[in-house]
CSV table of C-alpha atoms in Angstrom, one decimal:
chain,number,residue,atom,x,y,z
L,1,MET,CA,-79.6,-43.5,-15.4
L,2,ASN,CA,-75.9,-42.9,-15.4
L,3,PRO,CA,-74.5,-44.7,-18.5
L,4,ASP,CA,-71.3,-45.6,-16.6
L,5,GLY,CA,-73.4,-48.0,-14.4
L,6,ILE,CA,-74.9,-48.4,-11.0
L,7,VAL,CA,-72.9,-47.9,-7.8
L,8,HIS,CA,-74.0,-50.7,-5.4
L,9,VAL,CA,-73.6,-49.7,-1.7
L,10,ILE,CA,-73.4,-52.7,0.7
L,11,ASP,CA,-73.5,-52.0,4.4
L,12,ASP,CA,-75.5,-53.4,7.3
L,13,ASP,CA,-75.8,-49.9,8.8
L,14,GLU,CA,-78.9,-48.3,7.2
L,15,ALA,CA,-77.8,-44.8,8.0
L,16,VAL,CA,-74.4,-45.3,6.3
L,17,ARG,CA,-76.2,-46.9,3.3
L,18,GLU,CA,-78.6,-44.0,2.9
L,19,SER,CA,-76.0,-41.4,3.5
L,20,LEU,CA,-73.7,-42.8,0.8
L,21,ALA,CA,-76.6,-43.3,-1.6
L,22,PHE,CA,-77.7,-39.7,-1.2
L,23,LEU,CA,-74.1,-38.4,-1.8
L,24,LEU,CA,-73.8,-40.5,-4.9
L,25,LEU,CA,-77.2,-39.5,-6.3
L,26,THR,CA,-76.6,-35.8,-5.7
L,27,SER,CA,-73.3,-36.2,-7.5
L,28,GLY,CA,-75.0,-37.6,-10.6
L,29,HIS,CA,-74.5,-41.3,-10.0
L,30,THR,CA,-77.1,-44.0,-9.9
L,31,ALA,CA,-77.0,-45.9,-6.6
L,32,ARG,CA,-78.6,-49.0,-5.2
L,33,THR,CA,-78.3,-50.1,-1.6
L,34,HIS,CA,-78.1,-53.6,-0.1
L,35,ALA,CA,-78.2,-54.5,3.6
L,36,SER,CA,-75.9,-57.5,3.2
L,37,ALA,CA,-73.5,-59.2,0.9
L,38,ASP,CA,-75.9,-62.0,0.4
L,39,GLU,CA,-78.7,-59.6,-0.6
L,40,PHE,CA,-76.4,-58.2,-3.3
L,41,LEU,CA,-75.3,-61.6,-4.5
L,42,ALA,CA,-78.9,-62.5,-5.0
L,43,ILE,CA,-79.3,-59.9,-7.7
L,44,LEU,CA,-75.7,-60.1,-9.1
L,45,ASP,CA,-76.7,-62.0,-12.2
L,46,GLY,CA,-78.7,-59.0,-13.3
L,47,VAL,CA,-75.8,-56.6,-12.8
L,48,GLU,CA,-74.0,-55.7,-16.0
L,49,CYS,CA,-71.7,-52.8,-15.1
L,50,GLY,CA,-70.9,-50.3,-12.4
L,51,CYS,CA,-69.0,-50.7,-9.2
L,52,ILE,CA,-69.4,-51.8,-5.6
L,53,ILE,CA,-68.8,-50.0,-2.3
L,54,THR,CA,-68.8,-52.4,0.7
L,55,ASP,CA,-68.1,-52.2,4.4
L,56,ILE,CA,-65.4,-54.6,5.4
L,57,ARG,CA,-67.0,-55.6,8.7
L,58,MET,CA,-70.6,-56.9,8.4
L,59,PRO,CA,-72.6,-59.7,10.0
L,60,GLY,CA,-72.6,-62.9,8.0
L,61,MET,CA,-70.5,-62.5,4.9
L,62,ASP,CA,-68.0,-59.7,5.4
L,63,GLY,CA,-66.3,-57.5,2.8
L,64,ILE,CA,-63.3,-59.8,2.3
L,65,ALA,CA,-65.5,-62.9,1.8
L,66,LEU,CA,-67.6,-60.9,-0.7
L,67,VAL,CA,-64.6,-59.9,-2.7
L,68,ASP,CA,-63.4,-63.5,-2.8
L,69,ARG,CA,-66.9,-64.7,-3.9
L,70,LEU,CA,-67.0,-62.1,-6.7
L,71,GLN,CA,-63.5,-63.2,-7.9
L,72,LYS,CA,-64.6,-66.8,-8.0
L,73,ARG,CA,-67.6,-65.8,-10.1
L,74,ALA,CA,-65.3,-63.9,-12.4
L,75,THR,CA,-67.2,-60.7,-11.7
L,76,VAL,CA,-65.6,-57.6,-13.4
L,77,LEU,CA,-67.3,-55.1,-11.1
L,78,PRO,CA,-64.6,-53.0,-9.3
L,79,VAL,CA,-64.9,-53.2,-5.5
L,80,ILE,CA,-64.2,-50.3,-3.1
L,81,VAL,CA,-63.8,-51.5,0.5
L,82,ILE,CA,-64.5,-49.2,3.4
L,83,THR,CA,-62.5,-49.9,6.6
L,84,GLY,CA,-62.1,-48.6,10.1
L,85,HIS,CA,-59.0,-46.6,11.0
L,86,ALA,CA,-57.4,-49.6,12.6
L,87,ASP,CA,-58.3,-52.1,9.9
L,88,VAL,CA,-55.4,-51.6,7.5
L,89,LEU,CA,-54.5,-55.3,7.8
L,90,LEU,CA,-58.0,-56.2,6.7
L,91,ALA,CA,-57.8,-53.8,3.9
L,92,VAL,CA,-54.6,-55.4,2.7
L,93,GLN,CA,-56.3,-58.8,2.8
L,94,ALA,CA,-59.2,-57.4,0.7
L,95,MET,CA,-56.8,-55.9,-1.9
L,96,LYS,CA,-55.0,-59.3,-2.1
L,97,ALA,CA,-58.4,-60.9,-2.6
L,98,GLY,CA,-59.1,-58.6,-5.5
L,99,ALA,CA,-60.6,-55.4,-4.2
L,100,ARG,CA,-59.7,-52.4,-6.4
L,101,ASP,CA,-59.4,-49.8,-3.6
L,102,PHE,CA,-59.9,-49.2,0.1
L,103,ILE,CA,-60.9,-46.1,2.0
L,104,GLU,CA,-60.4,-45.5,5.7
L,105,LYS,CA,-63.1,-44.0,8.0
L,106,PRO,CA,-63.7,-41.2,8.5
L,107,PHE,CA,-63.5,-40.1,4.9
L,108,ASP,CA,-64.7,-37.0,3.2
L,109,ASP,CA,-67.1,-36.7,0.2
L,110,HIS,CA,-64.3,-36.0,-2.3
L,111,THR,CA,-62.4,-39.2,-1.3
L,112,ILE,CA,-65.3,-41.5,-1.9
L,113,LEU,CA,-66.4,-39.7,-5.1
L,114,ASP,CA,-62.9,-39.8,-6.5
L,115,ALA,CA,-62.7,-43.6,-5.7
L,116,VAL,CA,-66.1,-44.2,-7.4
L,117,ALA,CA,-65.1,-42.2,-10.5
L,118,SER,CA,-61.8,-44.1,-10.8
L,119,ALA,CA,-63.6,-47.4,-10.3
L,120,LEU,CA,-66.1,-46.6,-13.0
L,121,ARG,CA,-63.4,-45.6,-15.4
L,122,CYS,CA,-61.2,-48.6,-14.7
L,123,GLY,CA,-62.1,-50.4,-17.8
L,124,ASP,CA,-60.5,-47.6,-19.8
L,125,GLU,CA,-57.5,-47.1,-17.6
L,126,ASN,CA,-55.7,-50.4,-17.7
L,127,GLY,CA,-52.9,-49.1,-19.8
L,128,ALA,CA,-52.5,-46.0,-17.7
L,129,GLU,CA,-52.5,-48.1,-14.5
L,130,ARG,CA,-49.8,-50.3,-15.8
L,131,ALA,CA,-47.7,-47.2,-16.5
L,132,HIS,CA,-48.4,-45.9,-13.0
L,133,ALA,CA,-47.5,-49.2,-11.5
L,134,HIS,CA,-44.1,-49.0,-13.3
L,135,VAL,CA,-43.6,-45.6,-11.8
L,136,ILE,CA,-44.4,-46.9,-8.3
L,137,ARG,CA,-41.9,-49.8,-8.7
L,138,GLN,CA,-39.3,-47.2,-9.7
L,139,ARG,CA,-40.0,-45.2,-6.5
L,140,ILE,CA,-39.8,-48.3,-4.4
L,141,ALA,CA,-36.5,-49.3,-6.0
L,142,ALA,CA,-35.1,-45.9,-5.1
L,143,LEU,CA,-35.8,-46.3,-1.4
L,144,THR,CA,-33.1,-47.2,1.0
L,145,THR,CA,-33.1,-50.7,2.4
L,146,ARG,CA,-34.5,-49.5,5.8
L,147,GLU,CA,-37.2,-47.5,4.1
L,148,GLN,CA,-38.2,-50.6,2.1
L,149,GLN,CA,-38.3,-52.6,5.3
L,150,VAL,CA,-40.6,-50.0,6.9
L,151,LEU,CA,-42.8,-49.9,3.8
L,152,ARG,CA,-43.1,-53.7,3.9
L,153,GLY,CA,-44.3,-53.5,7.5
L,154,LEU,CA,-46.9,-50.8,6.7
L,155,VAL,CA,-48.2,-52.7,3.7
L,156,ASP,CA,-48.5,-55.8,6.0
L,157,GLY,CA,-50.7,-53.7,8.3
L,158,GLN,CA,-48.3,-53.5,11.2
L,159,SER,CA,-48.3,-50.7,13.6
L,160,ASN,CA,-45.3,-48.4,14.1
L,161,LYS,CA,-44.5,-50.1,17.4
L,162,VAL,CA,-44.5,-53.6,15.8
L,163,ILE,CA,-42.3,-52.5,13.0
L,164,ALA,CA,-39.9,-50.7,15.4
L,165,ARG,CA,-39.7,-53.9,17.6
L,166,GLU,CA,-38.9,-56.1,14.5
L,167,LEU,CA,-36.3,-53.7,13.2
L,168,GLY,CA,-34.8,-53.0,16.6
L,169,ILE,CA,-35.3,-49.2,16.4
L,170,SER,CA,-37.6,-46.7,18.2
L,171,PRO,CA,-41.2,-46.0,17.2
L,172,ARG,CA,-40.2,-42.3,16.8
L,173,THR,CA,-37.6,-43.4,14.2
L,174,ILE,CA,-40.3,-45.3,12.4
L,175,GLU,CA,-42.4,-42.1,12.3
L,176,ILE,CA,-39.5,-40.3,10.6
L,177,TYR,CA,-39.0,-43.1,8.0
L,178,ARG,CA,-42.8,-43.1,7.5
L,179,ALA,CA,-42.8,-39.4,6.8
L,180,ASN,CA,-39.9,-39.8,4.4
L,181,LEU,CA,-41.8,-42.6,2.6
L,182,MET,CA,-44.8,-40.4,2.1
L,183,ILE,CA,-42.6,-37.8,0.4
L,184,LYS,CA,-40.6,-40.2,-1.7
L,185,MET,CA,-43.7,-42.2,-2.8
L,186,ASP,CA,-45.8,-39.1,-3.3
L,187,ALA,CA,-48.5,-40.4,-1.0
L,188,ARG,CA,-51.0,-38.1,0.8
L,189,SER,CA,-52.0,-40.7,3.4
L,190,LEU,CA,-51.2,-44.1,4.8
L,191,SER,CA,-54.1,-45.7,2.9
L,192,GLU,CA,-52.8,-44.2,-0.3
L,193,LEU,CA,-49.3,-45.4,0.4
L,194,VAL,CA,-50.5,-48.9,1.0
L,195,ARG,CA,-52.9,-48.8,-1.9
L,196,MET,CA,-50.3,-47.7,-4.4
L,197,THR,CA,-47.8,-50.3,-3.3
L,198,LEU,CA,-50.3,-53.1,-3.5
L,199,THR,CA,-51.5,-52.0,-7.0
L,200,ALA,CA,-47.9,-52.3,-8.3
L,201,THR,CA,-47.2,-55.8,-9.5
L,202,GLU,CA,-44.2,-56.1,-7.2
L,203,ARG,CA,-44.0,-55.6,-3.5
L,204,PRO,CA,-40.9,-54.4,-1.6
L,205,ARG,CA,-38.8,-57.4,-0.4
């Protein structure tokens, strides 16, 4: 068994559960699958370490409600939330509820494995994460006022069109600001941009 703990995969889609479990097992992790949040919570008292991968949209208790429940039970297991391409707003809600990370579908194997490795290491990385959060805050402070406004909209899960309408500029101009944000914030994707901003202790205002 992996000494770092078990990766618990929670998804109502059996094919997704088994696919993720296979990927994790072949990468040296120990994995357990659960068909629902309630099924996982039923065995939670026996879970000592590891991390959780959960879909955000599930029948019954969804991913956000699961994260909230885990927080209320003071569970220290890091949670990685898997979202659809158009579910950035839900991902933001999950991060605010206490999720450690979120990954947009479709994702490649390296993305999920990197997220799991980071989650399993999180107990040893608190100091490094605080330092990284400080760097992120410095990057945000160096943005122009307009760039901060666009970033705030993206972090709030708004589409380019909605941000453009609120700021009174064109969607094409938003795309340009968004591209500049990716460079200045050193983000490789929208999900990474949102994630790094949320993990900093301050949000752009």
